[in-house]
Amino acid sequence: MSKRQFKAESKRLLDLMINSIYTNKEIFLRELISNANDAIDKLCYEALTNKTLKVDKRKLGIKIEIDKEKRLLKIEDNGIGMDKEELVDNLGTIAKSGSLAFKEALEKKDKVNIIGQFGVGFYSSFMVADEVIVESKKAGFMKAYKWVCKGLDGFEITDCDKQENGTIITLHIKENNKEEKYDDFLDDFKIQGLIKKYSDYVAYPIKMNIINEETKEKSETEAINSMVPLWKKNQKKIKDEEYYKFYQEKFFDYTKPLKVIHTKAEGIVSYDALMFIPAMPPYDFYTKEYKKGLELYSNGVLIMEKCEDLLPDYLNFVKGVVDSPDLSLNISREMLQQNRQLMVIAKNIEKKILKELSEMLLNDREKYETFFKTFGVNIKYGIYDNYGAKKEDLKDLIIFYSSKEKKMVTLKEYVSKLTEDDDTIYYACGETVDKIDMIPQVESLKEKNKQVLYLTDYVDEFVLKTLEKYDDKKFVNVSSNDFDLSTEEEKKLLEEKNESSKEMFEFMKKELGEEVFDIRYTNKLKNHPICLTSKGEVTVEMQKVINAMPTDEHINAKLVLEINEKHAIAKKIKYLYENDKKTLKKYTKILYNEARLIEGLPVTNPTELSNLVCELLAK
Ligand code: ADP
């Protein structure tokens, strides 16, 4: 029997497989099972038109058997089978459908990068086997054939005895070596695990023949795969518990998901998607190791465990699976990235998730607030990421605590309460609601019956800066210098007063050096003596955030110390300026540091401050 030779490029691929440095060798099983699945599909399809083919649907399936002693792993199907020519053509040539992409990449000679990025079909068996035997009988034909290959120097085809139509692939598993424990592929338990992992949703039952090592008796398992994936079932027939169980087992979370999103699309691109919003951040969410992505399937066969391109960064907490028959199993990662279908799916999925979230916000506020506590920062990040590219889609999904409502409100809700001539959304920054409540400017706004949004998250102000406006209303930080509610008349009076005290303020400023941009009287504080504000773009809050980042970047807000013109302290400093400049210097330091404390900034020199206060107390 003469050996037949492989075509040149097949030989190169085979060579790569045999000497593979590819670490994910286990995928060979997925590939062989997927071929078996296709073969059964083809048989069913043929039987529709060819009435001589008798198909007993109940018997269709895939069987796997291990012979440990002989180191054999068999994968058997009762599908369409192959005749002699097909064995030569299909298994001897690489230019077949699935391997085409691999071939193309091979031509680019990017050997290291291409390995691992392809499902390479049948040839992948050579990653784990040193001999592969294919016995096949084509449905509707009498004769069966055997294809045997031990490697690069070709394959043989002989007649063989096989009664049933279909194919048996027998792999002689390689011996263990330093890098690889090939014995794993002779372990019933491991193989069952791989079936579950990669082929759980193959539509035909995959059973194993388990051989008792002592008695050599065979017993057949139940189907190892679940077959009908949950995401393909009719939504109306799925109980919540089924979703929860699926989520918990698949994504290793013991809590129930906060929200299940199950959607089906048919059209230019068809897909089923089953997604979950976790109730709690995944255990590794805040680590570098965490990777976003959804599981990607093509007709129930896993293509990729984490397809990153299906989710925008800000939705990285979403878990789930997407199954689309329009995607080929053998697609490479790079090709996926440019895959038009995949881009359409990703866009639709993002839209769907946002729609579900806004419905939750509208209909189940309590749940939404729970969600927002955990993942609100993601939505905020989505707003300012990419120069605000997504801000329009996301602006109605953020909520802030409101001074008036005493609960979380949306920007829309805030604006709906504004009178017609009011064009300002006021906000104040601080660590907690309680702390913000005590900011002098906030208190005076409350007295004027104005609503203030409390920004307690360090990214909040960046979010509002990115939004710029909401519904044509501008955002004003109550701690900024622009914040002013007084009438023209009042403004004029104040300006005059400041003008006439210019020299005194200059004197005080000298005492504080570079730190303070300006000192002035204010009329916006009701009962409080002082406050610290900022002039210009950079606010005190932004200064805090940026300076707390682990980079070398430092910015300083232009700080303005404002003194309540009606407070007794105003009179006192005027008196001191005229009679006791030495003491005024001390007062200045104390007042400035008090204002810093109110704004949540550290005191520059605590000891000095403490000494100064005690000195005055002792008087
Ligand atoms: P692909 O499955 O992507 O076409 P493969 O290299 O895995 O590439 O398989 C090549 C061809 O061999 C298949 O297209 C199919 O025609 C044939 N084949 C492989 N396995 C089987 C099988 N179990 N039964 C029938 N035909 C098979």
XYZ file of C-alpha atoms and ligand atoms in Angstrom:
646
model
C 0.000 0.000 0.000
C 1.632 3.186 -1.129
C 1.473 6.289 0.931
C -0.312 9.346 -0.351
C 1.377 12.653 0.139
C -0.054 15.770 1.718
C -0.228 18.935 -0.293
C 2.613 21.270 0.545
C 0.643 23.711 2.626
C -1.159 20.930 4.500
C 2.230 19.589 5.389
C 3.267 22.933 6.790
C 0.154 23.193 8.902
C 0.550 19.645 10.087
C 4.142 20.353 10.970
C 3.007 23.297 13.049
C 0.461 21.131 14.791
C 2.790 18.261 15.513
C 5.484 20.519 16.909
C 3.002 22.948 18.274
C 4.032 25.452 20.827
C 0.370 26.255 21.147
C -0.576 25.968 24.795
C -4.282 25.460 24.394
C -4.036 21.928 23.022
C -7.311 20.834 24.562
C -9.327 22.559 21.836
C -8.741 19.601 19.504
C -11.719 17.915 21.183
C -13.966 20.876 20.496
C -12.919 20.764 16.844
C -13.580 17.054 16.438
C -16.925 17.237 18.217
C -17.892 20.209 16.117
C -17.070 18.251 12.945
C -19.136 15.331 14.246
C -22.009 17.686 14.954
C -21.790 19.109 11.428
C -21.735 15.608 9.959
C -24.967 14.709 11.768
C -26.527 17.978 10.663
C -25.569 17.179 7.081
C -27.140 13.751 7.338
C -30.418 15.214 8.569
C -30.334 17.744 5.795
C -29.676 15.107 3.139
C -32.450 12.935 4.494
C -34.950 15.680 3.830
C -34.590 15.162 0.089
C -33.118 11.706 -0.183
C -35.838 9.344 0.927
C -33.592 6.299 0.774
C -31.666 7.585 3.767
C -33.299 6.384 6.923
C -32.609 8.547 9.940
C -33.705 7.610 13.409
C -33.499 10.965 15.194
C -33.458 9.330 18.618
C -30.233 7.515 17.851
C -28.285 10.457 16.479
C -25.384 11.432 18.645
C -21.686 11.431 19.428
C -19.879 8.855 21.493
C -16.506 9.076 23.144
C -14.447 6.213 24.452
C -11.074 5.943 26.108
C -8.762 2.961 26.116
C -6.158 3.881 28.678
C -3.875 0.916 28.138
C -3.629 1.381 24.405
C -3.642 5.176 24.833
C -6.604 5.589 22.498
C -9.261 8.276 22.447
C -12.171 7.635 20.090
C -14.749 10.088 18.839
C -17.601 8.464 16.986
C -20.555 9.967 15.180
C -23.404 8.504 13.157
C -23.546 11.375 10.726
C -23.114 11.625 6.979
C -19.687 9.941 6.796
C -17.120 10.220 4.010
C -16.385 8.112 0.984
C -12.887 7.422 -0.275
C -12.550 10.584 -2.310
C -13.841 12.739 0.460
C -11.361 11.252 2.876
C -8.562 12.212 0.526
C -9.952 15.616 -0.309
C -11.183 16.687 3.094
C -8.440 15.350 5.276
C -5.555 15.675 2.892
C -5.980 19.249 1.834
C -5.855 22.310 3.882
C -7.753 24.569 1.515
C -11.002 23.419 3.063
C -13.296 25.996 4.541
C -12.186 26.198 8.136
C -8.492 26.040 7.609
C -8.481 28.698 4.972
C -7.948 31.544 7.375
C -5.074 29.698 8.879
C -3.556 29.150 5.509
C -3.787 32.837 4.726
C -2.077 33.780 7.930
C 0.490 31.113 7.286
C 1.361 32.851 4.076
C 2.072 36.004 6.000
C 4.692 33.928 7.809
C 3.701 35.235 11.200
C 4.199 31.863 12.743
C 4.242 32.642 16.421
C 1.270 34.940 16.354
C -1.005 32.801 14.327
C -0.647 29.761 16.486
C -3.375 29.843 19.027
C -5.622 32.202 17.215
C -7.371 29.708 15.022
C -9.606 26.793 15.318
C -7.704 24.655 12.861
C -10.191 21.859 12.580
C -9.313 18.279 12.114
C -5.551 18.792 12.025
C -5.546 19.995 15.591
C -5.755 16.334 16.616
C -2.068 16.134 15.788
C -1.313 18.417 18.694
C -2.134 15.574 21.058
C -1.882 12.433 18.912
C 1.016 10.777 17.117
C -1.304 8.650 15.050
C -4.790 9.392 13.797
C -7.137 6.832 12.275
C -10.368 7.827 10.584
C -12.863 5.101 9.753
C -15.831 6.272 7.798
C -18.857 5.002 5.945
C -20.871 7.388 3.903
C -24.609 7.226 4.477
C -26.390 5.379 1.672
C -23.231 3.560 0.483
C -21.993 0.044 1.112
C -18.260 0.372 1.521
C -16.302 1.816 4.395
C -12.755 3.206 4.371
C -9.955 3.752 6.768
C -7.567 6.701 6.693
C -4.384 6.337 8.706
C -1.757 8.973 9.315
C 1.265 9.003 11.554
C 2.595 12.350 10.572
C 4.212 14.319 7.858
C 5.145 11.557 5.506
C 1.611 11.041 4.260
C -1.448 8.916 4.851
C -2.859 5.581 3.744
C -6.358 4.653 2.752
C -7.652 1.102 2.893
C -11.014 -0.622 2.910
C -12.412 -1.444 6.279
C -15.305 -3.064 7.995
C -17.870 -0.667 9.344
C -21.584 -1.351 9.348
C -23.139 1.917 10.410
C -22.833 5.153 8.531
C -20.721 7.818 10.185
C -17.162 8.341 11.292
C -14.909 7.048 14.044
C -11.815 9.073 14.753
C -9.235 7.274 16.837
C -6.380 9.242 18.300
C -3.290 7.567 19.636
C -2.392 9.990 22.390
C 1.232 11.142 22.714
C 3.333 10.188 25.719
C 3.681 12.757 28.484
C 6.654 15.055 28.261
C 8.086 17.857 30.355
C 5.722 20.506 29.054
C 2.565 18.591 28.534
C 0.538 16.019 30.417
C -1.045 14.265 27.481
C -2.359 11.623 29.889
C -5.069 14.117 30.767
C -6.691 13.301 27.468
C -7.024 9.693 28.577
C -8.886 10.613 31.724
C -12.669 10.169 31.615
C -13.216 12.931 34.082
C -10.996 15.438 32.278
C -12.596 14.672 28.938
C -16.045 15.161 30.427
C -14.859 18.511 31.739
C -13.690 19.534 28.270
C -16.998 18.499 26.740
C -18.809 20.629 29.289
C -16.471 23.529 28.742
C -16.435 23.712 24.970
C -19.292 21.668 23.647
C -22.001 21.953 26.244
C -24.541 23.275 23.797
C -23.888 21.013 20.833
C -27.350 19.946 19.754
C -26.794 16.169 19.769
C -26.083 14.116 22.871
C -22.429 13.460 23.594
C -22.140 10.293 25.637
C -19.114 8.447 26.945
C -18.457 4.759 27.116
C -16.842 4.286 30.486
C -14.740 1.149 30.705
C -14.293 -0.436 34.095
C -10.560 -0.989 34.347
C -10.861 -4.272 36.221
C -13.822 -5.997 34.649
C -13.423 -4.287 31.245
C -17.169 -3.829 31.219
C -18.544 -0.905 29.291
C -21.233 1.389 30.507
C -22.705 4.345 28.743
C -23.161 7.712 30.411
C -26.118 9.993 30.004
C -25.544 12.908 27.684
C -22.773 15.034 29.148
C -23.732 18.184 27.290
C -26.834 20.192 28.141
C -27.676 20.413 24.442
C -30.252 23.174 24.326
C -28.567 26.267 25.625
C -30.630 28.326 28.008
C -30.243 31.348 25.752
C -31.936 29.543 22.891
C -34.937 28.525 24.922
C -38.176 30.428 24.814
C -37.929 33.247 27.322
C -41.461 32.780 28.497
C -40.706 29.222 29.514
C -37.650 30.011 31.596
C -38.060 30.412 35.323
C -36.006 32.989 37.171
C -34.372 30.197 39.147
C -33.053 28.668 35.930
C -31.416 31.944 34.985
C -29.910 32.326 38.446
C -28.537 28.816 38.475
C -27.026 29.279 35.025
C -25.454 32.566 36.055
C -24.088 31.271 39.316
C -22.542 28.166 37.801
C -21.112 29.859 34.784
C -19.742 32.979 36.369
C -18.842 31.624 39.790
C -20.960 34.003 41.762
C -22.943 32.873 44.763
C -25.254 35.890 44.698
C -28.224 36.292 42.414
C -27.721 38.664 39.518
C -29.376 42.030 39.865
C -30.779 41.904 36.359
C -31.174 39.313 33.639
C -31.198 40.537 30.049
C -32.255 37.949 27.517
C -32.618 39.024 23.947
C -33.003 37.535 20.510
C -32.303 39.275 17.247
C -33.162 38.189 13.774
C -32.318 40.197 10.731
C -29.128 41.228 8.993
C -27.327 39.661 11.906
C -28.993 36.995 14.019
C -27.964 36.240 17.551
C -29.156 35.252 20.972
C -27.724 37.045 23.950
C -28.152 36.243 27.608
C -26.570 38.831 29.854
C -26.440 39.554 33.539
C -25.789 42.565 35.681
C -24.182 41.217 38.845
C -25.453 42.396 42.204
C -21.893 42.722 43.450
C -18.644 43.432 41.656
C -17.013 40.216 40.453
C -14.425 39.012 42.979
C -11.500 40.112 40.832
C -13.159 43.249 39.449
C -10.668 45.658 40.935
C -7.586 43.687 39.985
C -5.395 44.003 36.939
C -6.321 40.448 36.006
C -9.969 41.296 35.450
C -10.955 41.210 31.814
C -14.231 42.328 30.392
C -16.037 40.323 27.755
C -18.863 38.041 26.866
C -18.649 34.389 25.929
C -18.980 34.023 22.216
C -20.611 30.995 20.599
C -21.340 30.006 17.075
C -24.346 27.722 17.077
C -23.696 26.392 20.540
C -19.965 25.896 20.052
C -17.675 28.100 22.075
C -15.457 30.369 19.993
C -14.039 32.563 22.714
C -14.403 32.690 26.469
C -14.023 36.443 26.718
C -14.811 38.386 23.634
C -13.762 41.885 24.661
C -15.057 43.560 21.551
C -18.632 42.803 22.504
C -18.629 45.259 25.413
C -17.574 48.880 25.728
C -15.137 49.485 28.576
C -17.644 51.171 30.815
C -19.922 48.117 30.717
C -17.091 45.817 31.746
C -19.123 44.461 34.679
C -21.726 42.818 32.436
C -21.492 39.028 32.220
C -23.067 36.795 29.648
C -23.038 34.875 26.413
C -23.705 35.707 22.795
C -24.455 33.058 20.218
C -24.581 33.864 16.551
C -24.811 31.354 13.704
C -23.402 34.061 11.437
C -19.946 33.768 12.916
C -17.567 31.127 11.749
C -15.983 28.864 14.318
C -12.612 29.291 12.788
C -12.389 33.005 12.857
C -9.224 34.516 14.260
C -9.094 37.151 16.927
C -7.831 39.845 14.635
C -10.448 39.034 12.084
C -13.108 39.131 14.786
C -12.115 42.663 15.630
C -12.872 43.804 12.135
C -15.831 41.541 11.756
C -18.801 43.560 10.671
C -21.368 41.225 12.179
C -19.618 41.328 15.487
C -19.584 45.119 15.452
C -23.300 45.204 14.762
C -23.948 42.769 17.603
C -21.801 44.815 19.982
C -23.651 47.997 19.122
C -27.043 46.411 19.601
C -26.014 44.836 22.859
C -24.812 48.142 24.259
C -28.078 49.783 23.269
C -30.071 46.986 24.823
C -28.226 47.154 28.138
C -28.693 50.922 28.345
C -32.372 50.556 27.550
C -32.790 48.018 30.328
C -30.989 50.298 32.738
C -33.140 53.294 31.952
C -36.234 51.155 32.374
C -34.957 50.033 35.751
C -34.354 53.647 36.688
C -37.894 54.505 35.743
C -39.758 51.512 37.125
C -37.662 50.143 39.936
C -35.809 53.035 41.509
C -34.702 51.084 44.537
C -33.034 48.455 42.410
C -31.446 51.096 40.236
C -29.974 52.826 43.248
C -28.487 49.523 44.364
C -27.035 49.130 40.913
C -25.744 52.682 40.899
C -24.021 52.322 44.244
C -21.969 49.496 42.816
C -21.537 50.388 39.167
C -22.528 54.055 38.972
C -18.885 54.958 38.701
C -18.777 52.919 35.482
C -21.582 54.957 33.963
C -19.767 58.129 35.007
C -16.584 56.836 33.461
C -18.565 56.121 30.301
C -19.540 59.770 30.181
C -16.102 61.324 30.385
C -14.181 58.585 28.606
C -13.216 59.303 25.022
C -13.822 63.047 25.356
C -17.470 62.525 26.156
C -18.293 60.566 23.008
C -21.084 58.689 24.781
C -22.333 61.468 27.027
C -25.650 61.893 25.271
C -26.514 58.220 25.738
C -25.551 58.174 29.373
C -26.445 61.563 30.845
C -29.878 60.415 31.971
C -28.508 57.416 33.795
C -26.571 59.278 36.459
C -28.112 60.206 39.791
C -26.981 62.499 42.597
C -28.191 63.213 46.094
C -30.416 66.272 46.217
C -30.483 68.737 49.110
C -34.169 69.278 48.614
C -35.506 65.817 47.849
C -33.166 64.207 50.365
C -32.672 61.322 47.946
C -31.020 60.533 44.623
C -32.355 62.420 41.621
C -31.590 62.468 37.906
C -30.574 65.644 36.109
C -33.898 65.557 34.339
C -35.717 65.543 37.654
C -33.590 68.431 38.916
C -34.291 70.515 35.849
C -38.018 69.760 35.937
C -38.204 71.577 39.269
C -36.512 74.744 38.025
C -38.548 77.840 37.426
C -38.544 79.130 33.882
C -36.052 81.925 34.391
C -33.642 79.743 36.317
C -30.828 78.382 34.190
C -28.498 76.970 36.800
C -27.891 73.558 38.288
C -26.066 74.025 41.596
C -23.744 71.419 42.954
C -21.364 71.057 45.866
C -18.510 68.615 46.351
C -17.465 66.802 49.484
C -16.769 63.466 51.034
C -20.191 62.758 52.495
C -23.695 64.137 52.391
C -23.352 65.301 56.000
C -20.166 67.191 55.277
C -21.606 68.890 52.218
C -24.695 69.828 54.216
C -22.471 72.007 56.370
C -20.753 73.911 53.598
C -21.702 77.575 54.202
C -22.725 78.262 50.614
C -24.962 75.195 50.606
C -26.716 76.408 53.690
C -27.435 79.776 52.210
C -28.770 78.188 49.014
C -31.064 75.996 51.055
C -32.406 79.060 52.760
C -33.168 80.508 49.360
C -35.082 77.315 48.590
C -32.664 76.276 45.858
C -31.838 72.660 45.121
C -28.210 71.565 45.369
C -26.761 68.324 44.024
C -24.243 66.698 46.345
C -21.238 65.249 44.558
C -19.621 62.715 46.840
C -17.722 60.692 44.263
C -14.309 61.931 43.231
C -15.114 61.685 39.529
C -18.427 63.528 39.776
C -17.188 66.969 38.944
C -15.335 65.703 35.870
C -18.584 64.160 34.739
C -20.439 67.474 34.960
C -17.545 69.280 33.284
C -17.785 66.794 30.415
C -21.530 67.246 30.117
C -20.965 71.026 30.084
C -24.703 71.661 30.189
C -27.870 69.753 30.730
C -30.926 70.838 28.795
C -29.276 74.230 28.321
C -28.856 74.713 32.070
C -25.326 75.386 33.223
C -23.642 73.698 36.154
C -22.295 75.893 38.954
C -20.106 74.719 41.778
C -21.188 76.573 44.926
C -17.562 76.744 45.991
C -16.497 78.515 42.875
C -16.049 82.218 42.722
C -18.675 82.567 40.015
C -21.355 81.482 42.399
C -23.280 84.616 43.247
C -26.947 85.099 43.930
C -26.951 88.769 44.835
C -28.757 91.515 42.967
C -26.970 94.129 40.873
C -27.442 96.593 43.690
C -25.918 94.275 46.265
C -23.052 93.454 43.938
C -22.232 97.100 43.522
C -22.227 97.754 47.233
C -19.987 94.800 47.879
C -17.583 95.845 45.169
C -17.226 99.266 46.752
C -16.581 97.741 50.115
C -13.923 95.466 48.724
C -12.320 98.333 46.876
C -12.001 100.424 50.028
C -10.478 97.503 51.952
C -7.959 96.673 49.254
C -4.900 97.633 51.257
C -5.958 95.592 54.246
C -6.494 92.496 52.109
C -3.107 93.022 50.445
C -1.534 93.095 53.865
C -3.272 89.877 54.859
C -2.374 88.148 51.582
C 1.296 88.844 52.173
C 1.040 86.805 55.326
C -0.262 83.782 53.407
C 2.227 84.021 50.574
C 1.689 82.218 47.268
C -1.057 80.009 48.558
C -3.916 82.410 48.260
C -4.931 84.134 45.082
C -7.272 86.629 46.662
C -8.960 87.715 49.887
C -12.262 89.528 49.806
C -15.569 90.242 51.461
C -18.607 88.212 50.464
C -22.336 88.591 50.948
C -23.271 85.042 50.090
C -22.720 83.603 53.541
C -25.622 83.915 55.892
C -24.301 82.943 59.337
C -20.892 81.560 58.572
C -17.863 83.796 58.936
C -15.670 82.507 56.106
C -15.366 80.182 53.158
C -12.793 79.163 50.616
C -13.631 79.349 46.929
C -11.698 79.045 43.709
C -11.331 81.288 40.749
C -11.140 79.979 37.207
C -11.426 76.509 35.712
C -9.746 74.450 38.389
C -11.902 73.926 41.448
C -10.769 72.879 44.905
C -12.356 69.474 44.325
C -10.434 68.919 41.112
C -7.236 69.928 42.829
C -7.885 67.291 45.480
C -8.607 64.555 42.965
C -5.697 65.238 40.654
C -3.187 65.685 43.433
C -4.286 62.416 45.006
C -3.522 60.500 41.803
C -0.360 58.429 41.770
C 1.211 60.562 39.069
C 3.566 63.479 39.246
C 0.907 65.783 37.997
C -0.041 68.503 40.416
C -2.381 71.381 39.963
C -3.419 74.165 42.223
C -6.746 75.881 42.240
C -6.656 79.653 42.566
C -7.909 79.879 46.125
C -9.950 82.803 47.338
C -10.582 83.395 51.033
C -13.990 84.990 51.405
C -15.075 86.748 54.565
C -18.702 87.370 55.469
C -19.029 91.145 55.439
C -21.896 91.015 57.932
C -20.194 88.774 60.439
C -18.614 90.206 63.576
C -15.239 88.939 62.375
C -15.324 91.494 59.549
C -15.418 94.327 62.033
C -12.718 92.734 64.124
C -10.171 92.444 61.341
C -10.821 96.007 60.305
C -10.150 97.086 63.870
C -6.985 95.008 64.023
C -5.731 96.412 60.733
C -6.040 99.905 62.145
C -4.732 99.154 65.651
C -2.880 95.870 65.958
C -1.323 94.581 62.748
C 0.691 91.949 64.578
C -2.426 90.221 65.819
C -4.116 90.552 62.427
C -1.339 88.411 60.965
C -2.227 85.644 63.411
C -5.934 86.014 62.708
C -5.298 85.737 59.002
C -3.508 82.435 59.396
C -6.249 81.018 61.592
C -9.059 82.142 59.320
C -7.372 80.746 56.244
C -6.754 77.367 57.832
C -10.300 77.185 59.136
C -11.543 77.784 55.611
C -9.281 75.008 54.347
C -10.707 72.634 56.911
C -14.264 73.420 55.842
C -13.332 72.667 52.236
C -11.760 69.371 53.226
C -8.196 70.484 52.564
C -5.363 69.690 54.967
C -4.038 72.373 57.282
C -0.612 73.490 56.111
C 0.993 73.549 59.548
C -1.165 71.980 62.286
C 1.228 72.759 65.135
C 1.481 76.394 64.244
C -2.290 76.626 63.958
C -2.845 74.934 67.284
C -0.373 77.257 68.998
C -1.978 80.322 67.498
C -5.470 79.286 68.577
C -4.335 78.507 72.117
C -2.485 81.779 72.357
C -5.684 83.655 71.520
C -7.776 81.470 73.792
C -5.474 82.195 76.694
C -5.881 85.963 76.292
P -13.792 22.350 8.644
O -14.576 21.489 9.566
O -13.605 23.737 9.126
O -14.256 22.285 7.232
P -11.765 20.400 9.159
O -10.309 20.335 8.806
O -12.088 20.207 10.577
O -12.286 21.759 8.607
O -12.521 19.311 8.338
C -12.387 19.235 6.952
C -13.569 18.511 6.315
O -13.558 17.139 6.635
C -14.906 18.980 6.820
O -15.327 20.121 6.141
C -15.788 17.761 6.521
O -16.220 17.791 5.192
C -14.855 16.626 6.704
N -15.038 16.007 8.032
C -14.294 16.201 9.135
N -14.758 15.462 10.164
C -15.836 14.794 9.695
C -16.778 13.844 10.265
N -16.700 13.474 11.553
N -17.750 13.363 9.455
C -17.835 13.740 8.168
N -17.014 14.614 7.579
C -16.012 15.118 8.318
